[in-house]
Amino acid sequence: YFSIGVAGHPEGHAESTSREEEIQHLKEKIEAGADFILTQFFYDVDVFIDYVEAVRGAGINVPVIPGILPIQNYNTFQRMTSICRTRVPPEVPRQLAPIRDDDEAVKRFGVAYAVDMARRLMAANPGGLHFYTLNLERSVREIVSGLTAPTPTPTPPPGDEADGMPPAAPP
């Protein structure tokens, strides 16, 4: 009924001296009984994908669930990314600059950006997504509404090949 999750830091924990040290510490937490890794928020999907590759390369095979913090407000975004030393792709500040004083426009941008992140992450099949709401759930509801579930591939009836043709008659 219960599982244990541990924190993962795709961009490194502030107190880590190296990625290798960080991943070794993560491996120790998994070996101690953790069932999944929930990451610190990030804004660069490639950073997460690279992190998962490093984690898998270290022999860690539990789910790594990405943490997404929707951009709700320009000043909060600036403060959180500064405190957490989060890398931000250059297009984000460039697109936010002209709307930085319009909270509703910033939220719309944040929703659209998070939907794009979530779609890219879902394509990488992380096993789930975690949204940090900071008690501001409206944007997360809009993000979820903006996502469509992947369409499952239909399973052919028994005896049919993947191309829809019946199996060849035996010789």
PDB file of C-alpha atoms in Angstrom:
ATOM      1  CA  TYR A   1       0.000   0.000   0.000  1.00  0.00           C
ATOM      2  CA  PHE A   2       2.921   2.297   0.543  1.00  0.00           C
ATOM      3  CA  SER A   3       6.019   3.059  -1.441  1.00  0.00           C
ATOM      4  CA  ILE A   4       9.080   5.136  -0.789  1.00  0.00           C
ATOM      5  CA  GLY A   5      10.156   7.898  -3.121  1.00  0.00           C
ATOM      6  CA  VAL A   6      13.414   9.775  -3.038  1.00  0.00           C
ATOM      7  CA  ALA A   7      14.542  13.074  -4.472  1.00  0.00           C
ATOM      8  CA  GLY A   8      16.588  13.248  -7.644  1.00  0.00           C
ATOM      9  CA  HIS A   9      18.350  16.314  -8.951  1.00  0.00           C
ATOM     10  CA  PRO A  10      18.807  16.358 -12.735  1.00  0.00           C
ATOM     11  CA  GLU A  11      20.932  19.489 -12.465  1.00  0.00           C
ATOM     12  CA  GLY A  12      22.732  18.369  -9.320  1.00  0.00           C
ATOM     13  CA  HIS A  13      22.058  19.102  -5.683  1.00  0.00           C
ATOM     14  CA  ALA A  14      23.543  22.335  -4.363  1.00  0.00           C
ATOM     15  CA  GLU A  15      25.736  20.360  -1.942  1.00  0.00           C
ATOM     16  CA  SER A  16      27.007  17.768  -4.443  1.00  0.00           C
ATOM     17  CA  THR A  17      30.558  18.049  -5.652  1.00  0.00           C
ATOM     18  CA  SER A  18      30.000  15.994  -8.801  1.00  0.00           C
ATOM     19  CA  ARG A  19      27.344  14.159 -10.799  1.00  0.00           C
ATOM     20  CA  GLU A  20      29.074  10.871  -9.969  1.00  0.00           C
ATOM     21  CA  GLU A  21      28.813  11.592  -6.233  1.00  0.00           C
ATOM     22  CA  GLU A  22      25.176  12.600  -6.672  1.00  0.00           C
ATOM     23  CA  ILE A  23      24.268   9.394  -8.525  1.00  0.00           C
ATOM     24  CA  GLN A  24      26.207   7.209  -6.081  1.00  0.00           C
ATOM     25  CA  HIS A  25      24.215   8.768  -3.231  1.00  0.00           C
ATOM     26  CA  LEU A  26      21.012   8.180  -5.197  1.00  0.00           C
ATOM     27  CA  LYS A  27      22.009   4.537  -5.722  1.00  0.00           C
ATOM     28  CA  GLU A  28      22.509   4.139  -1.966  1.00  0.00           C
ATOM     29  CA  LYS A  29      18.990   5.481  -1.367  1.00  0.00           C
ATOM     30  CA  ILE A  30      17.554   2.991  -3.864  1.00  0.00           C
ATOM     31  CA  GLU A  31      19.507   0.116  -2.304  1.00  0.00           C
ATOM     32  CA  ALA A  32      18.099   1.180   1.081  1.00  0.00           C
ATOM     33  CA  GLY A  33      14.595   0.487  -0.254  1.00  0.00           C
ATOM     34  CA  ALA A  34      13.331   3.411  -2.315  1.00  0.00           C
ATOM     35  CA  ASP A  35      10.823   2.497  -5.017  1.00  0.00           C
ATOM     36  CA  PHE A  36      10.993   5.567  -7.263  1.00  0.00           C
ATOM     37  CA  ILE A  37      12.794   8.845  -7.839  1.00  0.00           C
ATOM     38  CA  LEU A  38      10.918  12.154  -8.020  1.00  0.00           C
ATOM     39  CA  THR A  39      13.021  14.908  -9.523  1.00  0.00           C
ATOM     40  CA  GLN A  40      13.517  18.511  -8.635  1.00  0.00           C
ATOM     41  CA  PHE A  41      11.840  20.770 -11.178  1.00  0.00           C
ATOM     42  CA  PHE A  42      13.635  21.684 -14.387  1.00  0.00           C
ATOM     43  CA  TYR A  43      12.772  23.530 -17.604  1.00  0.00           C
ATOM     44  CA  ASP A  44      15.055  21.764 -20.060  1.00  0.00           C
ATOM     45  CA  VAL A  45      13.705  18.337 -21.053  1.00  0.00           C
ATOM     46  CA  ASP A  46      17.085  17.319 -22.476  1.00  0.00           C
ATOM     47  CA  VAL A  47      18.589  17.763 -18.998  1.00  0.00           C
ATOM     48  CA  PHE A  48      16.070  15.240 -17.630  1.00  0.00           C
ATOM     49  CA  ILE A  49      16.669  12.756 -20.451  1.00  0.00           C
ATOM     50  CA  ASP A  50      20.446  12.995 -19.933  1.00  0.00           C
ATOM     51  CA  TYR A  51      19.945  12.516 -16.182  1.00  0.00           C
ATOM     52  CA  VAL A  52      17.865   9.371 -16.692  1.00  0.00           C
ATOM     53  CA  GLU A  53      20.540   7.967 -19.008  1.00  0.00           C
ATOM     54  CA  ALA A  54      23.185   8.588 -16.312  1.00  0.00           C
ATOM     55  CA  VAL A  55      20.965   7.027 -13.634  1.00  0.00           C
ATOM     56  CA  ARG A  56      20.309   3.958 -15.802  1.00  0.00           C
ATOM     57  CA  GLY A  57      24.031   3.760 -16.599  1.00  0.00           C
ATOM     58  CA  ALA A  58      24.682   3.459 -12.861  1.00  0.00           C
ATOM     59  CA  GLY A  59      22.374   0.444 -12.701  1.00  0.00           C
ATOM     60  CA  ILE A  60      19.404   2.257 -11.150  1.00  0.00           C
ATOM     61  CA  ASN A  61      16.239   0.890 -12.717  1.00  0.00           C
ATOM     62  CA  VAL A  62      13.382   2.327 -10.639  1.00  0.00           C
ATOM     63  CA  PRO A  63      10.991   4.853 -12.213  1.00  0.00           C
ATOM     64  CA  VAL A  64      12.360   8.387 -12.476  1.00  0.00           C
ATOM     65  CA  ILE A  65       9.393  10.749 -12.356  1.00  0.00           C
ATOM     66  CA  PRO A  66      10.035  14.248 -13.687  1.00  0.00           C
ATOM     67  CA  GLY A  67       8.960  17.240 -11.625  1.00  0.00           C
ATOM     68  CA  ILE A  68       7.391  20.122 -13.518  1.00  0.00           C
ATOM     69  CA  LEU A  69       6.866  23.530 -11.923  1.00  0.00           C
ATOM     70  CA  PRO A  70       4.504  25.541 -14.136  1.00  0.00           C
ATOM     71  CA  ILE A  71       5.518  29.158 -14.605  1.00  0.00           C
ATOM     72  CA  GLN A  72       2.812  31.082 -12.751  1.00  0.00           C
ATOM     73  CA  ASN A  73       4.371  34.473 -12.175  1.00  0.00           C
ATOM     74  CA  TYR A  74       7.501  36.086 -13.590  1.00  0.00           C
ATOM     75  CA  ASN A  75       9.006  37.133 -10.243  1.00  0.00           C
ATOM     76  CA  THR A  76       8.371  33.718  -8.661  1.00  0.00           C
ATOM     77  CA  PHE A  77       9.905  32.033 -11.703  1.00  0.00           C
ATOM     78  CA  GLN A  78      13.013  34.232 -11.397  1.00  0.00           C
ATOM     79  CA  ARG A  79      13.282  33.610  -7.655  1.00  0.00           C
ATOM     80  CA  MET A  80      12.782  29.807  -7.843  1.00  0.00           C
ATOM     81  CA  THR A  81      15.194  29.278 -10.722  1.00  0.00           C
ATOM     82  CA  SER A  82      17.778  31.409  -8.932  1.00  0.00           C
ATOM     83  CA  ILE A  83      17.417  29.658  -5.557  1.00  0.00           C
ATOM     84  CA  CYS A  84      17.517  26.199  -7.141  1.00  0.00           C
ATOM     85  CA  ARG A  85      20.158  27.129  -9.742  1.00  0.00           C
ATOM     86  CA  THR A  86      17.872  25.818 -12.473  1.00  0.00           C
ATOM     87  CA  ARG A  87      19.074  26.159 -16.044  1.00  0.00           C
ATOM     88  CA  VAL A  88      16.524  27.812 -18.281  1.00  0.00           C
ATOM     89  CA  PRO A  89      16.552  27.401 -22.067  1.00  0.00           C
ATOM     90  CA  PRO A  90      17.301  30.803 -23.660  1.00  0.00           C
ATOM     91  CA  GLU A  91      13.942  30.975 -25.465  1.00  0.00           C
ATOM     92  CA  VAL A  92      12.050  31.064 -22.146  1.00  0.00           C
ATOM     93  CA  PRO A  93      13.330  34.422 -20.838  1.00  0.00           C
ATOM     94  CA  ARG A  94      13.204  35.807 -24.374  1.00  0.00           C
ATOM     95  CA  GLN A  95       9.495  34.921 -24.650  1.00  0.00           C
ATOM     96  CA  LEU A  96       8.719  36.026 -21.095  1.00  0.00           C
ATOM     97  CA  ALA A  97      10.417  39.431 -21.320  1.00  0.00           C
ATOM     98  CA  PRO A  98       7.641  41.247 -23.229  1.00  0.00           C
ATOM     99  CA  ILE A  99       4.886  39.823 -20.969  1.00  0.00           C
ATOM    100  CA  ARG A 100       6.688  39.817 -17.613  1.00  0.00           C
ATOM    101  CA  ASP A 101       4.293  42.368 -16.066  1.00  0.00           C
ATOM    102  CA  ASP A 102       1.098  40.637 -17.280  1.00  0.00           C
ATOM    103  CA  ASP A 103       0.420  37.791 -14.828  1.00  0.00           C
ATOM    104  CA  GLU A 104      -2.321  36.227 -16.970  1.00  0.00           C
ATOM    105  CA  ALA A 105      -0.105  36.227 -20.067  1.00  0.00           C
ATOM    106  CA  VAL A 106       2.732  34.707 -18.026  1.00  0.00           C
ATOM    107  CA  LYS A 107       0.378  31.962 -16.782  1.00  0.00           C
ATOM    108  CA  ARG A 108      -0.787  31.252 -20.345  1.00  0.00           C
ATOM    109  CA  PHE A 109       2.820  31.003 -21.454  1.00  0.00           C
ATOM    110  CA  GLY A 110       3.592  28.783 -18.451  1.00  0.00           C
ATOM    111  CA  VAL A 111       0.714  26.433 -19.288  1.00  0.00           C
ATOM    112  CA  ALA A 112       1.726  26.201 -22.948  1.00  0.00           C
ATOM    113  CA  TYR A 113       5.378  25.617 -22.031  1.00  0.00           C
ATOM    114  CA  ALA A 114       4.473  22.938 -19.472  1.00  0.00           C
ATOM    115  CA  VAL A 115       2.174  21.181 -21.982  1.00  0.00           C
ATOM    116  CA  ASP A 116       5.059  21.088 -24.457  1.00  0.00           C
ATOM    117  CA  MET A 117       7.419  19.781 -21.761  1.00  0.00           C
ATOM    118  CA  ALA A 118       4.906  17.143 -20.671  1.00  0.00           C
ATOM    119  CA  ARG A 119       4.382  15.928 -24.232  1.00  0.00           C
ATOM    120  CA  ARG A 120       8.126  15.633 -24.795  1.00  0.00           C
ATOM    121  CA  LEU A 121       8.533  13.845 -21.477  1.00  0.00           C
ATOM    122  CA  MET A 122       5.645  11.484 -22.176  1.00  0.00           C
ATOM    123  CA  ALA A 123       7.300  10.586 -25.494  1.00  0.00           C
ATOM    124  CA  ALA A 124      10.388   9.599 -23.470  1.00  0.00           C
ATOM    125  CA  ASN A 125       8.092   7.370 -21.344  1.00  0.00           C
ATOM    126  CA  PRO A 126       9.120   8.353 -17.810  1.00  0.00           C
ATOM    127  CA  GLY A 127       6.285   6.389 -16.195  1.00  0.00           C
ATOM    128  CA  GLY A 128       4.459   9.468 -14.940  1.00  0.00           C
ATOM    129  CA  LEU A 129       4.691  13.183 -14.349  1.00  0.00           C
ATOM    130  CA  HIS A 130       4.657  15.204 -11.141  1.00  0.00           C
ATOM    131  CA  PHE A 131       3.438  18.785 -11.110  1.00  0.00           C
ATOM    132  CA  TYR A 132       4.556  21.146  -8.361  1.00  0.00           C
ATOM    133  CA  THR A 133       1.492  23.312  -7.778  1.00  0.00           C
ATOM    134  CA  LEU A 134       2.661  25.498  -4.873  1.00  0.00           C
ATOM    135  CA  ASN A 135      -1.060  25.646  -4.028  1.00  0.00           C
ATOM    136  CA  LEU A 136      -1.822  27.139  -7.447  1.00  0.00           C
ATOM    137  CA  GLU A 137      -3.630  24.212  -9.047  1.00  0.00           C
ATOM    138  CA  ARG A 138      -5.495  26.094 -11.802  1.00  0.00           C
ATOM    139  CA  SER A 139      -2.563  26.020 -14.201  1.00  0.00           C
ATOM    140  CA  VAL A 140      -2.046  22.295 -13.623  1.00  0.00           C
ATOM    141  CA  ARG A 141      -5.695  21.626 -14.475  1.00  0.00           C
ATOM    142  CA  GLU A 142      -5.207  23.610 -17.684  1.00  0.00           C
ATOM    143  CA  ILE A 143      -2.024  21.668 -18.476  1.00  0.00           C
ATOM    144  CA  VAL A 144      -3.768  18.344 -17.988  1.00  0.00           C
ATOM    145  CA  SER A 145      -6.633  19.552 -20.191  1.00  0.00           C
ATOM    146  CA  GLY A 146      -4.081  20.529 -22.831  1.00  0.00           C
ATOM    147  CA  LEU A 147      -2.636  17.039 -22.930  1.00  0.00           C
ATOM    148  CA  THR A 148      -4.147  14.174 -24.799  1.00  0.00           C
ATOM    149  CA  ALA A 149      -3.494  10.620 -23.776  1.00  0.00           C
ATOM    150  CA  PRO A 150      -1.388   8.677 -26.231  1.00  0.00           C
ATOM    151  CA  THR A 151      -3.521   6.552 -28.534  1.00  0.00           C
ATOM    152  CA  PRO A 152      -2.839   2.885 -27.845  1.00  0.00           C
ATOM    153  CA  THR A 153      -1.785   0.776 -30.780  1.00  0.00           C
ATOM    154  CA  PRO A 154      -4.611  -1.638 -31.584  1.00  0.00           C
ATOM    155  CA  THR A 155      -3.774  -5.263 -31.019  1.00  0.00           C
ATOM    156  CA  PRO A 156      -4.497  -7.395 -34.077  1.00  0.00           C
ATOM    157  CA  PRO A 157      -6.880 -10.303 -33.525  1.00  0.00           C
ATOM    158  CA  PRO A 158      -5.208 -13.661 -32.893  1.00  0.00           C
ATOM    159  CA  GLY A 159      -3.723 -15.018 -36.090  1.00  0.00           C
ATOM    160  CA  ASP A 160      -3.454 -11.631 -37.790  1.00  0.00           C
ATOM    161  CA  GLU A 161      -0.076 -10.143 -38.523  1.00  0.00           C
ATOM    162  CA  ALA A 162       0.772  -6.552 -37.643  1.00  0.00           C
ATOM    163  CA  ASP A 163       0.088  -5.551 -41.268  1.00  0.00           C
ATOM    164  CA  GLY A 164      -3.532  -6.673 -40.949  1.00  0.00           C
ATOM    165  CA  MET A 165      -3.090  -9.560 -43.366  1.00  0.00           C
ATOM    166  CA  PRO A 166      -3.992 -13.091 -42.304  1.00  0.00           C
ATOM    167  CA  PRO A 167      -1.049 -15.399 -41.691  1.00  0.00           C
ATOM    168  CA  ALA A 168       0.288 -17.243 -44.677  1.00  0.00           C
ATOM    169  CA  ALA A 169      -0.995 -20.765 -45.183  1.00  0.00           C
ATOM    170  CA  PRO A 170       1.436 -23.446 -44.069  1.00  0.00           C
ATOM    171  CA  PRO A 171       3.450 -24.993 -46.917  1.00  0.00           C
TER     172      PRO A 171
END
